[in-house]
mmCIF file of C-alpha atoms and ligand atoms in Angstrom:
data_model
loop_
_atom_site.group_PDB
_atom_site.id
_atom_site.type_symbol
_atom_site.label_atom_id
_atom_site.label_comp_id
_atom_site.label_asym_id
_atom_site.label_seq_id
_atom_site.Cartn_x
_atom_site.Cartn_y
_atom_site.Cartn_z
ATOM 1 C CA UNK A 1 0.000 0.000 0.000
ATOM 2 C CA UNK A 2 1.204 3.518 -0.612
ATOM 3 C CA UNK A 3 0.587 6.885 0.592
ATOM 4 C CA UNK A 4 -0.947 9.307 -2.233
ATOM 5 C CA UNK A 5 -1.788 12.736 -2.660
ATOM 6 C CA UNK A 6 -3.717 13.397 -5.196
ATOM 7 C CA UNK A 7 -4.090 16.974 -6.627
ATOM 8 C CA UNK A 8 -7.311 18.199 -8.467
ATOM 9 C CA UNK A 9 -8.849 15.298 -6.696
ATOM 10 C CA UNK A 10 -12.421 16.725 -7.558
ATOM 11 C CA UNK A 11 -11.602 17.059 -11.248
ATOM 12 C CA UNK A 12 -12.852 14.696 -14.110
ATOM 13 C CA UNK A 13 -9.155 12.721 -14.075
ATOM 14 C CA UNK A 14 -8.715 13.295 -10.404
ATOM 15 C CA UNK A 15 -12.078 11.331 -9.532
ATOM 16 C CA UNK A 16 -11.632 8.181 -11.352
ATOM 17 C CA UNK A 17 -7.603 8.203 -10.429
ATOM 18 C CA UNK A 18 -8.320 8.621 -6.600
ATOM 19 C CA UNK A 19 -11.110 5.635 -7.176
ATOM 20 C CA UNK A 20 -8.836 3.507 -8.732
ATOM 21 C CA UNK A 21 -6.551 3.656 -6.376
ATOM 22 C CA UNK A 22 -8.724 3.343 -3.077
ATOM 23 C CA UNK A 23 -9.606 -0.434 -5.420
ATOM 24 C CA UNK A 24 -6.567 -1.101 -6.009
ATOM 25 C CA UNK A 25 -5.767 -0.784 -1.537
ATOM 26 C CA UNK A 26 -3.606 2.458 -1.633
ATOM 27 C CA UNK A 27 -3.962 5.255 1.227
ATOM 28 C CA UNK A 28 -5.179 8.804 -0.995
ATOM 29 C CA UNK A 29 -5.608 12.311 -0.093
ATOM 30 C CA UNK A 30 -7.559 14.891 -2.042
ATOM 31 C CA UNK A 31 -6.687 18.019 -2.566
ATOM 32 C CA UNK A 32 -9.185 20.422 -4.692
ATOM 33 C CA UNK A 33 -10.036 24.316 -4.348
ATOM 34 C CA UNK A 34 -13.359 23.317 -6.886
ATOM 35 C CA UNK A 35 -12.289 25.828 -9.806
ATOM 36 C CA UNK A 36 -13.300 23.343 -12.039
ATOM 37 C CA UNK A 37 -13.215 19.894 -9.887
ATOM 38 C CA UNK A 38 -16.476 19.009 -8.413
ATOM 39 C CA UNK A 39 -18.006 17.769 -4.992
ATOM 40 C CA UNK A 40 -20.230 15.676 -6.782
ATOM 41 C CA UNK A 41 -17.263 13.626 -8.212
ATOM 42 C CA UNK A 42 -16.118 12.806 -5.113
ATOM 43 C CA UNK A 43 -19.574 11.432 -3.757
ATOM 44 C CA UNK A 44 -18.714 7.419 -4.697
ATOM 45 C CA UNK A 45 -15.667 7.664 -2.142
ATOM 46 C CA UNK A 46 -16.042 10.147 0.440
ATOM 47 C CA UNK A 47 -16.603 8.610 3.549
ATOM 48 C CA UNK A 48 -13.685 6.047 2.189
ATOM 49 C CA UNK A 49 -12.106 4.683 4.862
ATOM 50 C CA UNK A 50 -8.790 5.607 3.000
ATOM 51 C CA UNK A 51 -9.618 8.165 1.699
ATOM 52 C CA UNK A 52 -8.969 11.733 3.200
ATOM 53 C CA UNK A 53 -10.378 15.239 1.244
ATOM 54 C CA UNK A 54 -9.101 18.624 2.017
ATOM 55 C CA UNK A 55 -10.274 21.663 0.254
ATOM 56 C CA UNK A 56 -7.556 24.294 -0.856
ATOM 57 C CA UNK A 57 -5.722 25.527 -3.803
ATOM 58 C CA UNK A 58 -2.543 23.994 -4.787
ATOM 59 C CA UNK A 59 -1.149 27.510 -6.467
ATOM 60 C CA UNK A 60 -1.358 29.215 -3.592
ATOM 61 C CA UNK A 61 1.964 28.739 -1.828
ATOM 62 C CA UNK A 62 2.416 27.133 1.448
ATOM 63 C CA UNK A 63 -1.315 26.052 1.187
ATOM 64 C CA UNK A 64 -0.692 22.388 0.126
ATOM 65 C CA UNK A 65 2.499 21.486 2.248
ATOM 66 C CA UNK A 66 0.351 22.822 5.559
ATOM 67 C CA UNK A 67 -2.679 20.835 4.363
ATOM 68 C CA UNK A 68 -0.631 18.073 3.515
ATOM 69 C CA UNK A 69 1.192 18.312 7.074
ATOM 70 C CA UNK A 70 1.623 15.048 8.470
ATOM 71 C CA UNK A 71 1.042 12.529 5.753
ATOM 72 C CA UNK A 72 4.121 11.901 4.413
ATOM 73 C CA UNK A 73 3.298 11.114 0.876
ATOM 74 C CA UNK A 74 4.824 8.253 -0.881
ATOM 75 C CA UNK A 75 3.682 9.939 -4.047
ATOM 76 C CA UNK A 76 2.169 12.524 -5.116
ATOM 77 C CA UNK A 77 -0.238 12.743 -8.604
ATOM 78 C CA UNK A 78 -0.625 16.193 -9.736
ATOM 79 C CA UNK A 79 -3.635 16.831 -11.813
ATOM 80 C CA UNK A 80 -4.943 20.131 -10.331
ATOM 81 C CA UNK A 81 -4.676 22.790 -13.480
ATOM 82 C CA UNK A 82 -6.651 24.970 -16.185
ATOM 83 C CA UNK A 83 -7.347 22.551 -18.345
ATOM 84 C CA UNK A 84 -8.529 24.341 -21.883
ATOM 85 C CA UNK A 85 -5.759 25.920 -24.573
ATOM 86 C CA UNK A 86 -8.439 28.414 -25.505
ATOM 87 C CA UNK A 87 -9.000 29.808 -21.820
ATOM 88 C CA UNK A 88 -4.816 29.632 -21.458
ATOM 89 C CA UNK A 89 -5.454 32.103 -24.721
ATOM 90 C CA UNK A 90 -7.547 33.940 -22.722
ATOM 91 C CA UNK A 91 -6.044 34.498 -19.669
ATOM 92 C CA UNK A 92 -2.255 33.446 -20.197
ATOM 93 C CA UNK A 93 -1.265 35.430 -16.899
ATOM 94 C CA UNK A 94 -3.647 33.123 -14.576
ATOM 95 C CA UNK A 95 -2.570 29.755 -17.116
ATOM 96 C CA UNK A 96 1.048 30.653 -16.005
ATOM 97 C CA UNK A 97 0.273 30.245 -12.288
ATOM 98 C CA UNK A 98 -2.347 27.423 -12.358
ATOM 99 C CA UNK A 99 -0.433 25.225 -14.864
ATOM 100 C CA UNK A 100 3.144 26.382 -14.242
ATOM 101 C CA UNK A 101 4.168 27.737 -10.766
ATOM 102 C CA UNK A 102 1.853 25.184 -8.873
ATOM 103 C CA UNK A 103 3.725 22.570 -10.631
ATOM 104 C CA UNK A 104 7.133 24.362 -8.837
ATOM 105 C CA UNK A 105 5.126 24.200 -5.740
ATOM 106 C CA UNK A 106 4.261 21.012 -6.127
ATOM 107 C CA UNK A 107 7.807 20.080 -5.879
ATOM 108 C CA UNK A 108 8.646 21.714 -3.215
ATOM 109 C CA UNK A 109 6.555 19.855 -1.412
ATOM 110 C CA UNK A 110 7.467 16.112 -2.511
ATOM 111 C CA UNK A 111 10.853 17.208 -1.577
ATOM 112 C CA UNK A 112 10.089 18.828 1.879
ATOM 113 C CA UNK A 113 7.441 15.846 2.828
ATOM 114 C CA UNK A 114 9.943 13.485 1.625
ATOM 115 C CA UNK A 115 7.926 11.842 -1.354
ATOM 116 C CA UNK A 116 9.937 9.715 -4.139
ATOM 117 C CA UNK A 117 7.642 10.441 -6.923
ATOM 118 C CA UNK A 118 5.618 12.723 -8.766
ATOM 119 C CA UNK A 119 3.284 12.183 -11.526
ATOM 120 C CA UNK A 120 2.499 15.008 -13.699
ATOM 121 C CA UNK A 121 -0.534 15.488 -15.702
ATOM 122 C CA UNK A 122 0.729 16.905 -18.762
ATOM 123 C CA UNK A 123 -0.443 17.167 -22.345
ATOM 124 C CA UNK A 124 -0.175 16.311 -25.557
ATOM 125 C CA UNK A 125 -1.009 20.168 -26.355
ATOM 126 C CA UNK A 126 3.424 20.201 -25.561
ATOM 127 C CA UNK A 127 3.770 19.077 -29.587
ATOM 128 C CA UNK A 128 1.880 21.743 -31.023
ATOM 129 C CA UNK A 129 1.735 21.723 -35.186
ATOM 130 C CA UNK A 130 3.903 18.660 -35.993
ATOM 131 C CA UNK A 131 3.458 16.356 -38.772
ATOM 132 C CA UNK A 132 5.478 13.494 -37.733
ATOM 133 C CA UNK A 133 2.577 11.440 -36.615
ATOM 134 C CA UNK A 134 2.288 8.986 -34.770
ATOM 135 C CA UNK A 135 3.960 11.314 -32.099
ATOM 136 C CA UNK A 136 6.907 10.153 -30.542
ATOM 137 C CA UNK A 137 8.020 11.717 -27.274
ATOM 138 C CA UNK A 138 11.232 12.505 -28.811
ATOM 139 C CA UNK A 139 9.159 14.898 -31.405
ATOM 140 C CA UNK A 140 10.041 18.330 -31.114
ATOM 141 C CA UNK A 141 7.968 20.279 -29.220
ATOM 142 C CA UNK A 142 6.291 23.789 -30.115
ATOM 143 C CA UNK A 143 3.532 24.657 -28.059
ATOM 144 C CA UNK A 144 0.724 26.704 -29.914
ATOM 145 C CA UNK A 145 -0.787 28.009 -26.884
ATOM 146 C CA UNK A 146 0.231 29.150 -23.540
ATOM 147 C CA UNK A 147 -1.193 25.995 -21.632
ATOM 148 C CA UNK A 148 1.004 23.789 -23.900
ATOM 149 C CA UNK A 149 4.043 26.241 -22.978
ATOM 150 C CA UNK A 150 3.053 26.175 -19.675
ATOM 151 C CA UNK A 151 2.828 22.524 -19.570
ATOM 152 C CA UNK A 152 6.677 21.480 -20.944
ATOM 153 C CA UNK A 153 7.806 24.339 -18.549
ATOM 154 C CA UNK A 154 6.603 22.316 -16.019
ATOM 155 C CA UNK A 155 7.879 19.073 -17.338
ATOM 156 C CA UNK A 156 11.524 20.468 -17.296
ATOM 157 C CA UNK A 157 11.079 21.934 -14.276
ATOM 158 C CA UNK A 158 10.077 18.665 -12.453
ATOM 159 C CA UNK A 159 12.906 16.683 -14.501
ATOM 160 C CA UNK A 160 14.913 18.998 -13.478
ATOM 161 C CA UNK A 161 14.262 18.355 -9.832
ATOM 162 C CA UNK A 162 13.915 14.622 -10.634
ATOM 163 C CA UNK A 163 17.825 14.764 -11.727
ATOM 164 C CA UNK A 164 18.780 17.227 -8.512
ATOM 165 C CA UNK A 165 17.655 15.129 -5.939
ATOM 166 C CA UNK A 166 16.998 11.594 -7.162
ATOM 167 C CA UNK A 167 12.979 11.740 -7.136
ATOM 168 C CA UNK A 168 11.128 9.483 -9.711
ATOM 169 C CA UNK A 169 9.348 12.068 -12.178
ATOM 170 C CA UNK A 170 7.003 10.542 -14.756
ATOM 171 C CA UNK A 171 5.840 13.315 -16.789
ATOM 172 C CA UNK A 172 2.082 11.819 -18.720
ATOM 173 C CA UNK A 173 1.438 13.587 -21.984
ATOM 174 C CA UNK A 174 -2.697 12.854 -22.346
ATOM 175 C CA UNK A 175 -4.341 13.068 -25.365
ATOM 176 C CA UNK A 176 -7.813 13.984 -25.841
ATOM 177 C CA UNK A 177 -9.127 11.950 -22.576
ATOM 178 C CA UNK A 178 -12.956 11.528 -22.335
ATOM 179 C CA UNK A 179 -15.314 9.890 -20.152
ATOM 180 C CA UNK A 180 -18.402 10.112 -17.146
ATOM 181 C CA UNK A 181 -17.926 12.976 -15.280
ATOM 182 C CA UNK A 182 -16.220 15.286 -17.397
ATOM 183 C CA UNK A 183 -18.164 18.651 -17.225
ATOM 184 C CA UNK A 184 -19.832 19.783 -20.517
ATOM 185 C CA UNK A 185 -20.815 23.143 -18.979
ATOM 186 C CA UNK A 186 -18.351 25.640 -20.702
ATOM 187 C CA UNK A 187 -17.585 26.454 -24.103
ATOM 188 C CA UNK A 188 -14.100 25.426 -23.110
ATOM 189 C CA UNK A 189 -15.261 21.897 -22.177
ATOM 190 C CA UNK A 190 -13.898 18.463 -23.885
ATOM 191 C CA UNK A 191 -15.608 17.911 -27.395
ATOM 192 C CA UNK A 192 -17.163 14.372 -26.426
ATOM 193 C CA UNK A 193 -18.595 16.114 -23.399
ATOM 194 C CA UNK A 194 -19.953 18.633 -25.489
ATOM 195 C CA UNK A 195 -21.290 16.555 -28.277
ATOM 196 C CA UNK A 196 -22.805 14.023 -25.547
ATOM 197 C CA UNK A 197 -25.006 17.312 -24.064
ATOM 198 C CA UNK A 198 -26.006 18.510 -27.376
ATOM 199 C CA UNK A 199 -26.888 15.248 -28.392
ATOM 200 C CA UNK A 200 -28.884 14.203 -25.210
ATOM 201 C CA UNK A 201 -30.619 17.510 -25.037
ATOM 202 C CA UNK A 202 -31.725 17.582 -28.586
ATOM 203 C CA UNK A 203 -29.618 20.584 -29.723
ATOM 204 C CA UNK A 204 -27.188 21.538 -32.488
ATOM 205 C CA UNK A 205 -23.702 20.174 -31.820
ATOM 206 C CA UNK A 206 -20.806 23.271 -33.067
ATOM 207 C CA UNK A 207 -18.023 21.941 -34.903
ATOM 208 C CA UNK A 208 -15.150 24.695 -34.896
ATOM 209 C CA UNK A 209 -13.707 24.608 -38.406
ATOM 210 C CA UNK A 210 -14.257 22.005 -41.051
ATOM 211 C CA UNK A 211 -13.943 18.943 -38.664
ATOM 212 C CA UNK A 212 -11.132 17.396 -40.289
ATOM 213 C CA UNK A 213 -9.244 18.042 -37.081
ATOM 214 C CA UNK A 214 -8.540 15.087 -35.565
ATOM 215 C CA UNK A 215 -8.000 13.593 -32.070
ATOM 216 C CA UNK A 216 -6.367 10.262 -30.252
ATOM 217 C CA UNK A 217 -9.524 10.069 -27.922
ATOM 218 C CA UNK A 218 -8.276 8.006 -24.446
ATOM 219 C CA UNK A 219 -11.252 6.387 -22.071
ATOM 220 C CA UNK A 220 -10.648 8.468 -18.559
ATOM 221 C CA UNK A 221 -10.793 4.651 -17.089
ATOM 222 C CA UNK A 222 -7.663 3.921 -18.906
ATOM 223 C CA UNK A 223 -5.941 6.935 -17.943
ATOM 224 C CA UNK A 224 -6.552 6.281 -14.421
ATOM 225 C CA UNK A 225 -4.761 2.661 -14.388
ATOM 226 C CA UNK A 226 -1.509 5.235 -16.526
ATOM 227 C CA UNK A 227 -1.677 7.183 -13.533
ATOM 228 C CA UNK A 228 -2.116 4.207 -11.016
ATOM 229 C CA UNK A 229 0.927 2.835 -12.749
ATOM 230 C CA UNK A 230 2.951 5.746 -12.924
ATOM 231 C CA UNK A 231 2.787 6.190 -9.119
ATOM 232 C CA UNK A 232 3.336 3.021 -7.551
ATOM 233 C CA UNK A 233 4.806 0.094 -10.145
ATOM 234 C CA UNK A 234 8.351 -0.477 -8.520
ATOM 235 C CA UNK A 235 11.481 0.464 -10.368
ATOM 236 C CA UNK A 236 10.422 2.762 -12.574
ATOM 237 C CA UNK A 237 12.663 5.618 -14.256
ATOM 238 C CA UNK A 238 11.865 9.023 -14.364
ATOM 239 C CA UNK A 239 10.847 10.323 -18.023
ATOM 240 C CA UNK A 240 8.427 11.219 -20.441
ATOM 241 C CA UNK A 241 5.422 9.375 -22.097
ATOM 242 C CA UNK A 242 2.397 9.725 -24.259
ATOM 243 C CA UNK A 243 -1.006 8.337 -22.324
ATOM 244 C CA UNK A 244 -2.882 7.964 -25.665
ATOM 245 C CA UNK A 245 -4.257 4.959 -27.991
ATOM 246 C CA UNK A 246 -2.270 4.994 -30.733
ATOM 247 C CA UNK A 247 -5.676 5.873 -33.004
ATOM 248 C CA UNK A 248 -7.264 8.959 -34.144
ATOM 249 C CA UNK A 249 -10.612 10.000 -35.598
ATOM 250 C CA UNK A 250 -11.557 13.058 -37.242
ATOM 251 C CA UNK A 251 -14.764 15.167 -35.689
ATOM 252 C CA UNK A 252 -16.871 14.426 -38.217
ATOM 253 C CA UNK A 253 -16.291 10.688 -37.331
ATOM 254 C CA UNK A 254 -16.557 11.655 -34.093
ATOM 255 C CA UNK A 255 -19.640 12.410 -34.404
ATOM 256 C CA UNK A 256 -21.045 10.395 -36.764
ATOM 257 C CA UNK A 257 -20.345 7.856 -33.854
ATOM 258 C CA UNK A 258 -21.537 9.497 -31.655
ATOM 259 C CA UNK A 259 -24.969 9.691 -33.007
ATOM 260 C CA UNK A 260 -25.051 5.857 -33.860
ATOM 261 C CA UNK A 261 -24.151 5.386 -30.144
ATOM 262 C CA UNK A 262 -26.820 7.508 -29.525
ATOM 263 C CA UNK A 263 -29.269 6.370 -31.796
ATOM 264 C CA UNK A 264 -29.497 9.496 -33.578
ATOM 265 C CA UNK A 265 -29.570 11.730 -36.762
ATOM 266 C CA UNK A 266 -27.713 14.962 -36.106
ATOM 267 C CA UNK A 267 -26.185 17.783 -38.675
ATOM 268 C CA UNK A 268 -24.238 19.722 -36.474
ATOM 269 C CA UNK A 269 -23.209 23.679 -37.471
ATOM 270 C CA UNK A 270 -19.990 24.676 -38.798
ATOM 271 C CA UNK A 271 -17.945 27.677 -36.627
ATOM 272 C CA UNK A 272 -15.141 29.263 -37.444
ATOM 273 C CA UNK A 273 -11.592 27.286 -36.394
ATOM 274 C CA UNK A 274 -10.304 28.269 -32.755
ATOM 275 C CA UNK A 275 -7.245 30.044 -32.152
ATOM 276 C CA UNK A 276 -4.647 27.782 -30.919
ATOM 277 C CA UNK A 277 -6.487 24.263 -32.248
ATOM 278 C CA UNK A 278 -3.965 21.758 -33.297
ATOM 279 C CA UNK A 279 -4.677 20.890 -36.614
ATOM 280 C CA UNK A 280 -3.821 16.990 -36.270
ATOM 281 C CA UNK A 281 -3.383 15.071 -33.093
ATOM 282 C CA UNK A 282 -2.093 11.461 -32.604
ATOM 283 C CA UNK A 283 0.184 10.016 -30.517
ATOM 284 C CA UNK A 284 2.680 6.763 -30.394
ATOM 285 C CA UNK A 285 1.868 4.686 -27.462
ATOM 286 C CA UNK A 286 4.831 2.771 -27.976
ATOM 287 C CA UNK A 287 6.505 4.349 -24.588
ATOM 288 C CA UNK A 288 4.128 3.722 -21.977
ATOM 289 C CA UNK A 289 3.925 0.057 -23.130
ATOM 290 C CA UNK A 290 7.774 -0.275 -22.519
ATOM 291 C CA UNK A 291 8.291 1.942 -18.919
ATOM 292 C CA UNK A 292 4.904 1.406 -17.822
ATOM 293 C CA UNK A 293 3.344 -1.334 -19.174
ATOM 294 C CA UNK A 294 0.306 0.549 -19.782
ATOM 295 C CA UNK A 295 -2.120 -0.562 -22.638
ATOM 296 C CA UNK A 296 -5.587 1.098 -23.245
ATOM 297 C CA UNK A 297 -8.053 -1.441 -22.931
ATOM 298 C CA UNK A 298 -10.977 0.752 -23.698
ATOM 299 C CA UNK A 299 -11.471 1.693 -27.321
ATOM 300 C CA UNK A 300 -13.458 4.814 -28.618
ATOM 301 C CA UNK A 301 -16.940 2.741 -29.671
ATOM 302 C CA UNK A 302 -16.723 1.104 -25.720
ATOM 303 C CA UNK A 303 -16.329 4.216 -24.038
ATOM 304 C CA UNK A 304 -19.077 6.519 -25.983
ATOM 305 C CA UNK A 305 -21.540 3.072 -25.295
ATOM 306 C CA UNK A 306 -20.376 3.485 -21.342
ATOM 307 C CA UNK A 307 -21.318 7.090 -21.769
ATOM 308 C CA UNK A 308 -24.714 6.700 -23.503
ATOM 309 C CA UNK A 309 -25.521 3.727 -21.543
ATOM 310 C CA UNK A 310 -25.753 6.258 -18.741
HETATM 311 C C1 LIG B 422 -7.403 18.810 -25.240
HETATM 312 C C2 LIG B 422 -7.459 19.089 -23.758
HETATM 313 C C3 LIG B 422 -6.280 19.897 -23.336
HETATM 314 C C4 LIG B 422 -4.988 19.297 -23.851
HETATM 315 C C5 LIG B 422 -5.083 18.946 -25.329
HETATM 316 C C6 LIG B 422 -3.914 18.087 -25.797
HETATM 317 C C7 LIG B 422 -9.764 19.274 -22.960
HETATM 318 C C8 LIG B 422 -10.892 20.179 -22.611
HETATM 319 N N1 LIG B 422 -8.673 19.863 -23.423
HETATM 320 O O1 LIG B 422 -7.474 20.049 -25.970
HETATM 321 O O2 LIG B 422 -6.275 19.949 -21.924
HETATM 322 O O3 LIG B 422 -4.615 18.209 -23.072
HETATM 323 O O4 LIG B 422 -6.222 18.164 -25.616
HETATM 324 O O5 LIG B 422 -3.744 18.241 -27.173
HETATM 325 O O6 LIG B 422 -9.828 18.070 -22.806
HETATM 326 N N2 LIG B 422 -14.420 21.401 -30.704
HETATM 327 C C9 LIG B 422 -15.538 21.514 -31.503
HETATM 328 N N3 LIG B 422 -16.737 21.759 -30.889
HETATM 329 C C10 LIG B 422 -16.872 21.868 -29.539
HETATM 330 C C11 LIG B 422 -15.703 21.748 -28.735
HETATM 331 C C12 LIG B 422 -14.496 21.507 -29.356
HETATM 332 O O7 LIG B 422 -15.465 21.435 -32.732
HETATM 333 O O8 LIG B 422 -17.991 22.093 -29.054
HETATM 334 C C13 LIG B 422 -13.142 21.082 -31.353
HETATM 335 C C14 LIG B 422 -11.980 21.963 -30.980
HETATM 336 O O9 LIG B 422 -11.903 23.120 -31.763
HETATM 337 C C15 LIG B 422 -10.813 21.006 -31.245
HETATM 338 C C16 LIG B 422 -11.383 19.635 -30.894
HETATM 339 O O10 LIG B 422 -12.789 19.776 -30.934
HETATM 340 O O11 LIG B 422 -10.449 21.009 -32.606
HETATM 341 C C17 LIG B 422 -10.992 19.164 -29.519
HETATM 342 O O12 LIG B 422 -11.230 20.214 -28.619
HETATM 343 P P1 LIG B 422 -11.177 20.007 -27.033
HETATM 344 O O13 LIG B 422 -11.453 21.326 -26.410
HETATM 345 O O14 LIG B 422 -11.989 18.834 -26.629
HETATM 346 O O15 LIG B 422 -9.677 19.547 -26.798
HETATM 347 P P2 LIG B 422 -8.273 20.130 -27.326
HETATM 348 O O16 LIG B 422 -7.751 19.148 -28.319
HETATM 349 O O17 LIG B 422 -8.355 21.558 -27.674
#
């Protein structure tokens, strides 16, 4: 059993990563200020008997080492962040502290609690335009908006402190990661979650641009077990690796499927492209497999069925 704090243990990732690892026996504690997390998403584990929650915001320093006083982490997952490129567009000041210098503070704490690893959520938004698909994590990386910036600052950064003082750093670049519990509410919200709402409440799905975009969707359950795996398999190295299927779909697929799954007829309406939108998206999973051992087992027809079935 190990000790875990989890960060943005509220949030969409955060949930079904804490869940998975109160299964799979380990000790957790939450951390969330509810930006974007949820209380709701912590209802199926609350009163856990392992399971501790403390409300408070990572980016505010000194907040998380005194809430984390006392339980000497074995690990810590950090998922608290802004999670949409177009609101990093938007507010780049408030990206840099959220998805940057909480990261630094992050690290202080592992180091001043004592914990040997960290697990950063980071993204595959760290690529940018490149057309050497499938994405290796050796690509080069050219962040298009300031959340992808933000995130490979934060990578080095935590590498960097990996190499200093002989912490395990795993550094998870997600893909486009859907599932329950990820909040459609904001125009900033995940596309499936989107579609799903649109397509549940009878309205007009948007596509921005001429959905030929596409997208290496990953089931949230399978990005749990990459985290779960990331924080607690023994001898792993500190590095880099792409948490994504190996498999892409455009939007117009996308939904296309989506409808089927949900039984539907739907012509959605065509906006103009967003500002920052990577044109084409698809990673090599070829990494995780070899450091982690880490396989998707969910593919994109499986999950959208677990998500209409709801
Ligand atoms: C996702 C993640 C981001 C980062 C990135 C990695 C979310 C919310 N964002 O950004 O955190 O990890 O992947 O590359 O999960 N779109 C529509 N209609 C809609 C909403 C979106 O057409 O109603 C388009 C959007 O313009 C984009 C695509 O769908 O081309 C995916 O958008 P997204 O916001 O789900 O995710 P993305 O790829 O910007």
């Amino acid at each position: 059993m190990s000790r875990i704090l989890v960060t943005g243990a509220a949030g969409f990732i955060g949930s079904h990563t804490v869940e998975l690892l109160l299964q799979e026996g380990h000790e957790v504690l939450g951390v969330d200020n509810f930006r974007t997390g949820r209380e709701a998403n912590l209802q199926t584990f609350l009163t856990h008997p392992r399971f501790r929650f403390l409300r408070g915001d990572v980016a505010e320093p000194g907040e998380l080492a005194s809430l984390s006083t006392g339980f000497r982490p074995d690990a810590i997952i950090h998922l608290a962040a802004m999670v949409s490129v177009p609101e990093s567009i938007a507010h780049p000041a408030e990206n840099h502290r959220l998805n940057f210098l909480a990261t630094t503070l992050v690290a202080d704490v592992a180091l001043a609690a004592g914990a040997r690893r960290i697990v950063f959520a980071s993204s595959a938004a760290v690529y940018g335009t490149n057309d050497a698909l499938p994405l290796s994590e050796d690509a080069t990386c050219q962040p298009l908006s300031p959340y992808g910036e933000a995130k490979l600052q934060s990578e080095h950064h935590l590498l960097h402190a990996a190499r200093e003082h002989g912490l395990t750093v795993r550094c998870q670049r997600y893909f486009n990661v859907f599932g329950p519990r990820q909040d459609p509410s904001s125009a900033y919200s995940g596309v499936i979650s989107r579609f799903h709402d649109a397509l549940t409440l009878g309205r007009t799905p948007t596509i921005h641009g001429d959905g030929e975009q596409t997208r290496d969707f990953i089931y949230v359950g399978d990005v749990a077990r990459a985290n779960l795996l990331a924080a607690t398999m023994p001898r792993v190295q500190s590095g880099t690796a792409n948490i994504c299927t190996g498999h892409s779909v455009s939007l117009n697929q996308l939904l296309t499927a989506m409808a089927q799954a949900a039984g539907k007829t739907c012509q959605p309406l065509y906006g103009p492209a967003r500002a920052g939108d990577i044109r084409q998206s698809l990673g090599s999973p070829a990494r995780a497999k070899l450091e982690l051992s880490f396989q998707p087992a969910t593919s994109l027809d499986a999950g959208l069925a677990t998500l209409f079935a709801r």
